[in-house]
Amino acid sequence: MIFSADDKRYMRRAIELAYQGRFTTTPNPNVGCVLVKEGQIIGEGFHQQAGTPHAEVHALAAAGDNAQGATAYVTLEPCSHTGRTGPCAGALIKAKVAKVICAMQDPNPQVSGRGMKMLAEAGIEVASGLLGDEAEKLNLGFLKRMRIGRPYVTCKLAASLDGKTALANGESKWITGPEARKDVQLFRAQHCAILSGADTVLVDDAKLNVRLDDTQLAEYVLPEVRQPLRVILDSRYRLTPDLALFQQPGEILLVRSRTASVTRKELDKQPLWPNNVTELLCEGLENGQVNLDALLAELAQRDINSVWLEAGATLAGAMAQQQLIDSYIVYIAPKLMGSDAKGLLTMGPFTAMTQVPTLHFSDMTPVGEDIRLTLEQLRVE
């Protein structure tokens, strides 16, 4: 189907609306909807939070009886099943819209073409594929989880201009400036889970939570902060409840490897954890480390769409070498830390350039005195 310039304009507005839900919709996708009649927008809305009305319902409520005969522009195929809310395809049929244009089909097996079929069988004209590539970017995590049963992983790194993350004595506060650190909080807030290791928690006494200030809350119209699940690898049982990590609100998943060598004495001295802490025994490797791919599969089973990896060189390097990272956010500070400082990732050894992971630069943005680089993993098919 050939779409007009007006069709594209209305779908772009729907995409803009959907983007407003990026802090709050998890585990649901971000969806926007615009209702148009006689060349005028008569209703619009976006999905705001799981368990609350979907984008189509908000748009229909705004349009009222005027929705009859309208065209609906939706960033994702309307759902056809009853979950915590009713099916949006049914709501559009009841409102007697004339046409529904979807940016893309929903890969969720509970929908996956059924919504569009339901609309078509009710006599509503249906089309899809309008600005599909742009709509995909709204829900990289949800789509990956639905398609292959894994969350989308973004690795955050911060380094000096010469690629160092800490001095030889371990000191690393602060490589980047305050603006970059505030920027990190916004990225954390958009993810379902934050993944790190015991080393990071112990060395930095890291909280790994979201700390948005009042200005950020006001700018993004957020009444409160949603804390992502904090997933911490600790197969050697080194963490204790007195650490700052455990003094913050929000759920924590402590991950242990089934194959790790742990003495009875170490197990016996384990403390009682707060109610917000859950321990997970995960599939392990022969060396006693957690099977990282198995962990990602487990997180997907727990409805985790997106993971923000903020860890030390060892864990980040292992994830990178196993090609489990989809994209990177790298902050480069205008500092030179010297040859004896610690490197960015522990990887290799590589013996040929064909073994070296290849990335694609997709964005470069100044953040205060630092530069934020966005890179995507290139997959070899």
mmCIF file of C-alpha atoms in Angstrom:
data_model
loop_
_atom_site.group_PDB
_atom_site.id
_atom_site.type_symbol
_atom_site.label_atom_id
_atom_site.label_comp_id
_atom_site.label_asym_id
_atom_site.label_seq_id
_atom_site.Cartn_x
_atom_site.Cartn_y
_atom_site.Cartn_z
ATOM 1 C CA MET A 1 0.000 0.000 0.000
ATOM 2 C CA ILE A 2 1.189 3.515 -0.808
ATOM 3 C CA PHE A 3 0.996 5.859 2.162
ATOM 4 C CA SER A 4 0.536 9.602 1.810
ATOM 5 C CA ALA A 5 2.556 12.388 3.398
ATOM 6 C CA ASP A 6 -0.350 12.963 5.794
ATOM 7 C CA ASP A 7 -0.340 9.279 6.775
ATOM 8 C CA LYS A 8 3.333 9.580 7.665
ATOM 9 C CA ARG A 9 2.750 12.779 9.622
ATOM 10 C CA TYR A 10 0.033 11.207 11.751
ATOM 11 C CA MET A 11 2.092 8.066 12.376
ATOM 12 C CA ARG A 12 5.077 10.176 13.409
ATOM 13 C CA ARG A 13 2.819 11.872 15.932
ATOM 14 C CA ALA A 14 1.764 8.438 17.218
ATOM 15 C CA ILE A 15 5.455 7.491 17.572
ATOM 16 C CA GLU A 16 6.114 10.715 19.501
ATOM 17 C CA LEU A 17 3.270 9.850 21.858
ATOM 18 C CA ALA A 18 4.469 6.276 22.356
ATOM 19 C CA TYR A 19 7.921 7.537 23.317
ATOM 20 C CA GLN A 20 6.407 9.311 26.324
ATOM 21 C CA GLY A 21 5.761 5.949 27.981
ATOM 22 C CA ARG A 22 9.374 4.761 27.898
ATOM 23 C CA PHE A 23 9.904 5.209 31.644
ATOM 24 C CA THR A 24 6.742 3.452 32.807
ATOM 25 C CA THR A 25 5.215 0.838 30.473
ATOM 26 C CA THR A 26 7.452 -2.151 31.269
ATOM 27 C CA PRO A 27 6.892 -5.043 30.695
ATOM 28 C CA ASN A 28 4.435 -3.823 28.075
ATOM 29 C CA PRO A 29 5.545 -2.165 24.826
ATOM 30 C CA ASN A 30 5.443 1.564 24.169
ATOM 31 C CA VAL A 31 2.439 2.299 21.946
ATOM 32 C CA GLY A 32 0.898 5.497 20.608
ATOM 33 C CA CYS A 33 -2.386 6.063 18.774
ATOM 34 C CA VAL A 34 -3.807 8.988 16.796
ATOM 35 C CA LEU A 35 -7.398 9.182 15.536
ATOM 36 C CA VAL A 36 -7.993 11.328 12.447
ATOM 37 C CA LYS A 37 -11.258 12.346 10.788
ATOM 38 C CA GLU A 38 -11.701 14.707 7.873
ATOM 39 C CA GLY A 39 -8.081 15.779 8.102
ATOM 40 C CA GLN A 40 -8.233 16.644 11.793
ATOM 41 C CA ILE A 41 -6.830 14.850 14.839
ATOM 42 C CA ILE A 42 -9.841 14.070 17.033
ATOM 43 C CA GLY A 43 -8.152 11.939 19.672
ATOM 44 C CA GLU A 44 -4.747 10.678 20.672
ATOM 45 C CA GLY A 45 -3.112 8.753 23.482
ATOM 46 C CA PHE A 46 -0.276 6.505 24.558
ATOM 47 C CA HIS A 47 0.091 3.514 26.847
ATOM 48 C CA GLN A 48 1.273 4.793 30.205
ATOM 49 C CA GLN A 49 1.623 1.804 32.521
ATOM 50 C CA ALA A 50 0.996 -1.950 32.536
ATOM 51 C CA GLY A 51 -2.502 -2.708 33.795
ATOM 52 C CA THR A 52 -3.870 0.660 32.671
ATOM 53 C CA PRO A 53 -5.737 1.470 29.410
ATOM 54 C CA HIS A 54 -3.798 1.068 26.185
ATOM 55 C CA ALA A 55 -3.079 3.836 23.694
ATOM 56 C CA GLU A 56 -6.141 3.102 21.547
ATOM 57 C CA VAL A 57 -8.468 3.346 24.541
ATOM 58 C CA HIS A 58 -7.078 6.753 25.520
ATOM 59 C CA ALA A 59 -7.466 8.022 21.943
ATOM 60 C CA LEU A 60 -11.024 6.681 21.659
ATOM 61 C CA ALA A 61 -11.993 8.264 24.983
ATOM 62 C CA ALA A 62 -10.701 11.625 23.727
ATOM 63 C CA ALA A 63 -12.636 11.304 20.456
ATOM 64 C CA GLY A 64 -15.900 10.063 21.970
ATOM 65 C CA ASP A 65 -18.725 9.370 19.510
ATOM 66 C CA ASN A 66 -16.796 11.261 16.837
ATOM 67 C CA ALA A 67 -14.526 8.215 16.468
ATOM 68 C CA GLN A 68 -17.074 6.586 14.136
ATOM 69 C CA GLY A 69 -15.675 6.650 10.600
ATOM 70 C CA ALA A 70 -12.213 7.812 11.721
ATOM 71 C CA THR A 71 -8.799 6.427 10.792
ATOM 72 C CA ALA A 72 -6.632 5.115 13.622
ATOM 73 C CA TYR A 73 -2.851 5.334 13.349
ATOM 74 C CA VAL A 74 -1.246 2.884 15.800
ATOM 75 C CA THR A 75 2.469 2.199 16.302
ATOM 76 C CA LEU A 76 1.868 -1.500 17.045
ATOM 77 C CA GLU A 77 -0.857 -3.895 15.975
ATOM 78 C CA PRO A 78 -3.867 -3.560 18.331
ATOM 79 C CA CYS A 79 -4.078 -6.425 20.800
ATOM 80 C CA SER A 80 -6.747 -9.079 20.325
ATOM 81 C CA HIS A 81 -6.613 -10.822 23.701
ATOM 82 C CA THR A 82 -7.903 -9.991 27.164
ATOM 83 C CA GLY A 83 -5.162 -9.543 29.716
ATOM 84 C CA ARG A 84 -5.262 -7.017 32.521
ATOM 85 C CA THR A 85 -7.228 -4.839 30.083
ATOM 86 C CA GLY A 86 -9.636 -5.658 27.262
ATOM 87 C CA PRO A 87 -8.637 -6.143 23.594
ATOM 88 C CA CYS A 88 -7.952 -2.886 21.760
ATOM 89 C CA ALA A 89 -9.059 -4.376 18.444
ATOM 90 C CA GLY A 90 -12.468 -4.929 20.018
ATOM 91 C CA ALA A 91 -12.576 -1.344 21.281
ATOM 92 C CA LEU A 92 -11.825 -0.014 17.779
ATOM 93 C CA ILE A 93 -14.546 -2.228 16.300
ATOM 94 C CA LYS A 94 -17.054 -1.071 18.914
ATOM 95 C CA ALA A 95 -16.202 2.561 18.147
ATOM 96 C CA LYS A 96 -16.869 1.869 14.420
ATOM 97 C CA VAL A 97 -13.646 3.332 13.078
ATOM 98 C CA ALA A 98 -13.345 3.025 9.314
ATOM 99 C CA LYS A 99 -9.646 2.276 8.964
ATOM 100 C CA VAL A 100 -6.668 1.189 11.071
ATOM 101 C CA ILE A 101 -3.071 1.751 9.944
ATOM 102 C CA CYS A 102 -0.418 -0.047 11.989
ATOM 103 C CA ALA A 103 3.282 0.684 11.877
ATOM 104 C CA MET A 104 4.078 -2.972 12.434
ATOM 105 C CA GLN A 105 2.701 -6.370 13.400
ATOM 106 C CA ASP A 106 3.011 -7.403 17.038
ATOM 107 C CA PRO A 107 5.318 -10.452 17.422
ATOM 108 C CA ASN A 108 3.635 -11.367 20.717
ATOM 109 C CA PRO A 109 2.188 -14.866 20.083
ATOM 110 C CA GLN A 110 -1.031 -13.746 21.791
ATOM 111 C CA VAL A 111 -1.506 -11.133 19.047
ATOM 112 C CA SER A 112 0.767 -11.686 16.000
ATOM 113 C CA GLY A 113 -1.677 -10.877 13.202
ATOM 114 C CA ARG A 114 -4.825 -11.746 15.124
ATOM 115 C CA GLY A 115 -5.609 -8.133 15.923
ATOM 116 C CA MET A 116 -5.481 -7.079 12.262
ATOM 117 C CA LYS A 117 -7.488 -10.145 11.246
ATOM 118 C CA MET A 118 -10.127 -9.353 13.860
ATOM 119 C CA LEU A 119 -10.427 -5.794 12.514
ATOM 120 C CA ALA A 120 -10.612 -6.929 8.885
ATOM 121 C CA GLU A 121 -13.312 -9.497 9.666
ATOM 122 C CA ALA A 122 -15.357 -6.689 11.208
ATOM 123 C CA GLY A 123 -15.227 -4.791 7.903
ATOM 124 C CA ILE A 124 -12.543 -2.292 8.914
ATOM 125 C CA GLU A 125 -9.884 -1.465 6.333
ATOM 126 C CA VAL A 126 -6.461 -2.477 7.680
ATOM 127 C CA ALA A 127 -2.946 -1.607 6.538
ATOM 128 C CA SER A 128 0.477 -2.038 8.129
ATOM 129 C CA GLY A 129 4.118 -1.203 7.511
ATOM 130 C CA LEU A 130 3.925 2.584 7.801
ATOM 131 C CA LEU A 131 7.214 3.828 9.362
ATOM 132 C CA GLY A 132 7.837 0.323 10.667
ATOM 133 C CA ASP A 133 11.585 0.855 11.153
ATOM 134 C CA GLU A 134 10.954 3.904 13.342
ATOM 135 C CA ALA A 135 8.309 2.052 15.327
ATOM 136 C CA GLU A 136 10.702 -0.868 15.904
ATOM 137 C CA LYS A 137 13.074 1.447 17.761
ATOM 138 C CA LEU A 138 10.353 2.186 20.315
ATOM 139 C CA ASN A 139 10.407 -1.375 21.600
ATOM 140 C CA LEU A 140 13.755 -3.024 20.905
ATOM 141 C CA GLY A 141 13.608 -4.947 24.180
ATOM 142 C CA PHE A 142 10.000 -6.100 23.962
ATOM 143 C CA LEU A 143 10.435 -7.181 20.350
ATOM 144 C CA LYS A 144 13.643 -9.113 21.025
ATOM 145 C CA ARG A 145 12.065 -10.872 24.014
ATOM 146 C CA MET A 146 9.050 -11.869 21.951
ATOM 147 C CA ARG A 147 11.118 -13.026 18.984
ATOM 148 C CA ILE A 148 14.015 -14.929 20.545
ATOM 149 C CA GLY A 149 13.343 -15.074 24.276
ATOM 150 C CA ARG A 150 16.131 -12.743 25.341
ATOM 151 C CA PRO A 151 16.115 -9.135 26.595
ATOM 152 C CA TYR A 152 17.884 -6.348 24.731
ATOM 153 C CA VAL A 153 21.190 -5.577 26.481
ATOM 154 C CA THR A 154 22.803 -2.143 26.543
ATOM 155 C CA CYS A 155 26.271 -1.874 28.064
ATOM 156 C CA LYS A 156 27.251 1.396 29.724
ATOM 157 C CA LEU A 157 30.939 2.237 29.774
ATOM 158 C CA ALA A 158 32.847 5.328 30.882
ATOM 159 C CA ALA A 159 36.485 5.916 30.077
ATOM 160 C CA SER A 160 39.201 8.480 29.693
ATOM 161 C CA LEU A 161 40.388 9.526 26.265
ATOM 162 C CA ASP A 162 43.054 6.807 26.438
ATOM 163 C CA GLY A 163 40.463 4.129 27.235
ATOM 164 C CA LYS A 164 41.018 3.787 30.980
ATOM 165 C CA THR A 165 38.377 3.282 33.659
ATOM 166 C CA ALA A 166 40.321 3.564 36.923
ATOM 167 C CA LEU A 167 43.761 4.305 38.244
ATOM 168 C CA ALA A 168 46.042 1.408 39.144
ATOM 169 C CA ASN A 169 44.992 1.781 42.801
ATOM 170 C CA GLY A 170 41.317 1.405 41.820
ATOM 171 C CA GLU A 171 40.272 5.047 42.169
ATOM 172 C CA SER A 172 37.655 5.934 39.540
ATOM 173 C CA LYS A 173 35.485 8.732 40.983
ATOM 174 C CA TRP A 174 34.892 10.603 38.910
ATOM 175 C CA ILE A 175 36.035 10.011 35.332
ATOM 176 C CA THR A 176 33.038 11.740 33.786
ATOM 177 C CA GLY A 177 31.382 14.992 34.793
ATOM 178 C CA PRO A 178 28.090 15.607 36.629
ATOM 179 C CA GLU A 179 26.083 16.036 33.417
ATOM 180 C CA ALA A 180 27.104 12.587 32.181
ATOM 181 C CA ARG A 181 26.232 11.035 35.533
ATOM 182 C CA LYS A 182 22.764 12.626 35.391
ATOM 183 C CA ASP A 183 22.409 11.302 31.848
ATOM 184 C CA VAL A 184 23.121 7.776 33.096
ATOM 185 C CA GLN A 185 20.208 8.055 35.530
ATOM 186 C CA LEU A 186 17.813 8.671 32.636
ATOM 187 C CA PHE A 187 19.058 5.569 30.842
ATOM 188 C CA ARG A 188 18.758 3.477 33.993
ATOM 189 C CA ALA A 189 15.182 4.676 34.433
ATOM 190 C CA GLN A 190 14.199 3.436 30.965
ATOM 191 C CA HIS A 191 15.367 -0.146 31.521
ATOM 192 C CA CYS A 192 13.630 -3.090 33.135
ATOM 193 C CA ALA A 193 16.756 -4.322 34.907
ATOM 194 C CA ILE A 194 20.271 -3.199 35.818
ATOM 195 C CA LEU A 195 22.892 -5.960 35.652
ATOM 196 C CA SER A 196 26.188 -5.828 37.550
ATOM 197 C CA GLY A 197 28.599 -7.941 39.538
ATOM 198 C CA ALA A 198 29.740 -8.226 43.129
ATOM 199 C CA ASP A 199 33.081 -6.567 42.324
ATOM 200 C CA THR A 200 31.369 -3.340 41.247
ATOM 201 C CA VAL A 201 29.189 -3.333 44.353
ATOM 202 C CA LEU A 202 32.133 -3.945 46.698
ATOM 203 C CA VAL A 203 34.672 -1.598 45.102
ATOM 204 C CA ASP A 204 32.311 1.359 44.706
ATOM 205 C CA ASP A 205 29.700 0.486 47.366
ATOM 206 C CA ALA A 206 27.396 1.046 44.396
ATOM 207 C CA LYS A 207 23.656 1.565 44.822
ATOM 208 C CA LEU A 208 22.831 0.900 41.136
ATOM 209 C CA ASN A 209 19.410 2.473 41.514
ATOM 210 C CA VAL A 210 17.672 5.330 39.688
ATOM 211 C CA ARG A 211 18.216 8.757 41.212
ATOM 212 C CA LEU A 212 16.373 11.359 39.141
ATOM 213 C CA ASP A 213 16.343 14.867 40.513
ATOM 214 C CA ASP A 214 13.266 17.118 40.695
ATOM 215 C CA THR A 215 14.184 18.862 37.445
ATOM 216 C CA GLN A 216 14.297 15.558 35.559
ATOM 217 C CA LEU A 217 11.034 14.374 37.106
ATOM 218 C CA ALA A 218 9.337 17.592 36.051
ATOM 219 C CA GLU A 219 10.831 17.587 32.545
ATOM 220 C CA TYR A 220 9.632 14.056 31.812
ATOM 221 C CA VAL A 221 6.354 14.434 33.740
ATOM 222 C CA LEU A 222 7.102 11.551 36.093
ATOM 223 C CA PRO A 223 5.168 11.547 39.379
ATOM 224 C CA GLU A 224 7.639 9.082 40.880
ATOM 225 C CA VAL A 225 10.679 6.972 40.043
ATOM 226 C CA ARG A 226 10.229 3.353 38.964
ATOM 227 C CA GLN A 227 13.167 1.307 40.233
ATOM 228 C CA PRO A 228 14.393 -1.362 37.788
ATOM 229 C CA LEU A 229 15.165 -4.846 39.041
ATOM 230 C CA ARG A 230 18.819 -4.908 40.135
ATOM 231 C CA VAL A 231 20.445 -8.178 39.046
ATOM 232 C CA ILE A 232 23.760 -8.819 40.807
ATOM 233 C CA LEU A 233 26.099 -11.740 40.138
ATOM 234 C CA ASP A 234 27.578 -13.002 43.420
ATOM 235 C CA SER A 235 28.489 -16.680 43.079
ATOM 236 C CA ARG A 236 31.117 -16.441 45.821
ATOM 237 C CA TYR A 237 28.646 -15.089 48.388
ATOM 238 C CA ARG A 238 30.662 -11.976 49.144
ATOM 239 C CA LEU A 239 27.888 -9.409 49.502
ATOM 240 C CA THR A 240 26.356 -8.469 52.850
ATOM 241 C CA PRO A 241 23.118 -6.647 53.767
ATOM 242 C CA ASP A 242 24.955 -3.633 55.195
ATOM 243 C CA LEU A 243 26.077 -2.467 51.735
ATOM 244 C CA ALA A 244 24.441 0.624 50.223
ATOM 245 C CA LEU A 245 22.913 -1.534 47.465
ATOM 246 C CA PHE A 246 20.543 -3.125 49.979
ATOM 247 C CA GLN A 247 19.543 0.111 51.704
ATOM 248 C CA GLN A 248 17.640 1.386 48.653
ATOM 249 C CA PRO A 249 14.052 0.611 47.624
ATOM 250 C CA GLY A 250 13.486 -1.747 44.714
ATOM 251 C CA GLU A 251 13.739 -5.460 44.003
ATOM 252 C CA ILE A 252 17.153 -7.173 43.908
ATOM 253 C CA LEU A 253 17.986 -10.527 42.329
ATOM 254 C CA LEU A 254 21.190 -12.110 43.676
ATOM 255 C CA VAL A 255 22.461 -14.583 41.084
ATOM 256 C CA ARG A 256 24.597 -17.600 42.047
ATOM 257 C CA SER A 257 26.126 -20.198 39.759
ATOM 258 C CA ARG A 258 25.137 -23.820 40.326
ATOM 259 C CA THR A 259 28.714 -24.870 39.536
ATOM 260 C CA ALA A 260 30.548 -22.388 41.779
ATOM 261 C CA SER A 261 32.841 -23.859 44.445
ATOM 262 C CA VAL A 262 31.460 -22.609 47.731
ATOM 263 C CA THR A 263 32.406 -24.047 51.109
ATOM 264 C CA ARG A 264 29.892 -25.117 53.698
ATOM 265 C CA LYS A 265 31.339 -22.489 56.014
ATOM 266 C CA GLU A 266 30.660 -19.744 53.469
ATOM 267 C CA LEU A 267 27.083 -20.933 53.041
ATOM 268 C CA ASP A 268 26.473 -21.227 56.777
ATOM 269 C CA LYS A 269 27.516 -17.656 57.441
ATOM 270 C CA GLN A 270 25.038 -16.250 54.922
ATOM 271 C CA PRO A 271 22.867 -13.516 56.476
ATOM 272 C CA LEU A 272 19.128 -13.069 56.334
ATOM 273 C CA TRP A 273 18.346 -10.833 53.400
ATOM 274 C CA PRO A 274 15.729 -8.055 53.326
ATOM 275 C CA ASN A 275 12.342 -8.900 51.819
ATOM 276 C CA ASN A 276 13.220 -7.163 48.556
ATOM 277 C CA VAL A 277 16.060 -9.620 47.860
ATOM 278 C CA THR A 278 15.575 -12.891 45.959
ATOM 279 C CA GLU A 279 18.337 -15.429 45.365
ATOM 280 C CA LEU A 280 18.581 -17.269 42.040
ATOM 281 C CA LEU A 281 20.644 -20.393 41.403
ATOM 282 C CA CYS A 282 21.453 -20.141 37.713
ATOM 283 C CA GLU A 283 22.961 -22.595 35.259
ATOM 284 C CA GLY A 284 26.749 -22.441 35.540
ATOM 285 C CA LEU A 285 29.824 -23.120 33.456
ATOM 286 C CA GLU A 286 32.650 -25.571 34.166
ATOM 287 C CA ASN A 287 34.766 -22.738 35.588
ATOM 288 C CA GLY A 288 32.066 -21.968 38.149
ATOM 289 C CA GLN A 289 30.881 -18.758 36.522
ATOM 290 C CA VAL A 290 27.257 -18.012 35.694
ATOM 291 C CA ASN A 291 26.105 -19.031 32.231
ATOM 292 C CA LEU A 292 25.292 -15.517 31.028
ATOM 293 C CA ASP A 293 23.084 -16.566 28.134
ATOM 294 C CA ALA A 294 21.068 -18.778 30.479
ATOM 295 C CA LEU A 295 20.719 -15.830 32.845
ATOM 296 C CA LEU A 296 19.362 -13.650 30.040
ATOM 297 C CA ALA A 297 16.859 -16.366 29.156
ATOM 298 C CA GLU A 298 15.766 -16.485 32.802
ATOM 299 C CA LEU A 299 15.328 -12.704 32.862
ATOM 300 C CA ALA A 300 13.186 -12.875 29.725
ATOM 301 C CA GLN A 301 11.000 -15.458 31.469
ATOM 302 C CA ARG A 302 10.553 -12.861 34.207
ATOM 303 C CA ASP A 303 9.232 -10.344 31.628
ATOM 304 C CA ILE A 304 12.456 -8.331 31.495
ATOM 305 C CA ASN A 305 12.555 -6.580 28.113
ATOM 306 C CA SER A 306 15.730 -4.549 28.495
ATOM 307 C CA VAL A 307 18.903 -4.829 30.560
ATOM 308 C CA TRP A 308 21.277 -1.991 31.414
ATOM 309 C CA LEU A 309 24.697 -3.585 31.945
ATOM 310 C CA GLU A 310 26.780 -1.431 34.262
ATOM 311 C CA ALA A 311 29.636 -3.593 35.446
ATOM 312 C CA GLY A 312 33.393 -3.967 35.722
ATOM 313 C CA ALA A 313 35.803 -4.948 32.984
ATOM 314 C CA THR A 314 35.481 -8.703 33.625
ATOM 315 C CA LEU A 315 31.687 -9.082 33.429
ATOM 316 C CA ALA A 316 31.312 -6.507 30.646
ATOM 317 C CA GLY A 317 34.141 -8.166 28.736
ATOM 318 C CA ALA A 318 32.595 -11.624 29.081
ATOM 319 C CA MET A 319 29.239 -10.334 27.829
ATOM 320 C CA ALA A 320 30.950 -8.608 24.905
ATOM 321 C CA GLN A 321 33.065 -11.600 23.921
ATOM 322 C CA GLN A 322 29.991 -13.846 23.934
ATOM 323 C CA GLN A 323 28.156 -11.272 21.780
ATOM 324 C CA LEU A 324 25.373 -10.906 24.335
ATOM 325 C CA ILE A 325 25.414 -7.102 24.123
ATOM 326 C CA ASP A 326 23.190 -5.383 21.572
ATOM 327 C CA SER A 327 24.331 -1.792 21.998
ATOM 328 C CA TYR A 328 26.808 0.324 23.936
ATOM 329 C CA ILE A 329 26.553 3.715 25.573
ATOM 330 C CA VAL A 330 30.114 4.948 26.074
ATOM 331 C CA TYR A 331 31.009 8.194 27.831
ATOM 332 C CA ILE A 332 34.441 9.518 26.895
ATOM 333 C CA ALA A 333 35.965 12.060 29.275
ATOM 334 C CA PRO A 334 38.670 14.562 28.234
ATOM 335 C CA LYS A 335 41.211 12.988 30.582
ATOM 336 C CA LEU A 336 44.429 11.016 30.111
ATOM 337 C CA MET A 337 44.991 8.455 32.870
ATOM 338 C CA GLY A 338 48.226 6.797 31.813
ATOM 339 C CA SER A 339 49.405 3.371 30.741
ATOM 340 C CA ASP A 340 49.242 1.776 34.203
ATOM 341 C CA ALA A 341 45.529 2.613 34.651
ATOM 342 C CA LYS A 342 42.882 -0.087 34.246
ATOM 343 C CA GLY A 343 41.411 -0.856 30.833
ATOM 344 C CA LEU A 344 37.840 -0.754 29.619
ATOM 345 C CA LEU A 345 37.091 -4.450 29.028
ATOM 346 C CA THR A 346 38.760 -7.764 29.817
ATOM 347 C CA MET A 347 38.543 -9.694 26.554
ATOM 348 C CA GLY A 348 40.490 -12.013 24.314
ATOM 349 C CA PRO A 349 43.066 -13.067 23.624
ATOM 350 C CA PHE A 350 42.328 -12.597 19.926
ATOM 351 C CA THR A 351 44.651 -14.079 17.352
ATOM 352 C CA ALA A 352 42.985 -12.704 14.217
ATOM 353 C CA MET A 353 41.076 -9.549 13.340
ATOM 354 C CA THR A 354 38.147 -11.708 12.230
ATOM 355 C CA GLN A 355 37.607 -12.609 15.898
ATOM 356 C CA VAL A 356 37.337 -8.988 16.995
ATOM 357 C CA PRO A 357 33.737 -7.819 17.622
ATOM 358 C CA THR A 358 32.735 -5.087 15.191
ATOM 359 C CA LEU A 359 30.492 -2.221 16.235
ATOM 360 C CA HIS A 360 28.606 0.486 14.380
ATOM 361 C CA PHE A 361 28.553 4.112 15.526
ATOM 362 C CA SER A 362 24.955 5.350 15.518
ATOM 363 C CA ASP A 363 25.210 8.559 17.545
ATOM 364 C CA MET A 364 27.687 10.989 19.080
ATOM 365 C CA THR A 365 26.366 13.600 21.515
ATOM 366 C CA PRO A 366 28.205 16.069 23.771
ATOM 367 C CA VAL A 367 27.090 15.749 27.407
ATOM 368 C CA GLY A 368 28.637 18.501 29.464
ATOM 369 C CA GLU A 369 32.399 18.245 29.029
ATOM 370 C CA ASP A 370 32.147 14.603 27.935
ATOM 371 C CA ILE A 371 31.031 12.861 24.755
ATOM 372 C CA ARG A 372 28.401 10.116 24.679
ATOM 373 C CA LEU A 373 28.905 7.531 21.963
ATOM 374 C CA THR A 374 26.158 5.108 20.972
ATOM 375 C CA LEU A 375 27.264 1.949 19.185
ATOM 376 C CA GLU A 376 25.402 -1.111 17.968
ATOM 377 C CA GLN A 377 26.728 -4.643 17.684
ATOM 378 C CA LEU A 378 26.993 -5.799 14.088
ATOM 379 C CA ARG A 379 25.744 -9.353 13.771
ATOM 380 C CA VAL A 380 27.361 -11.843 11.413
ATOM 381 C CA GLU A 381 24.583 -13.865 9.815
#
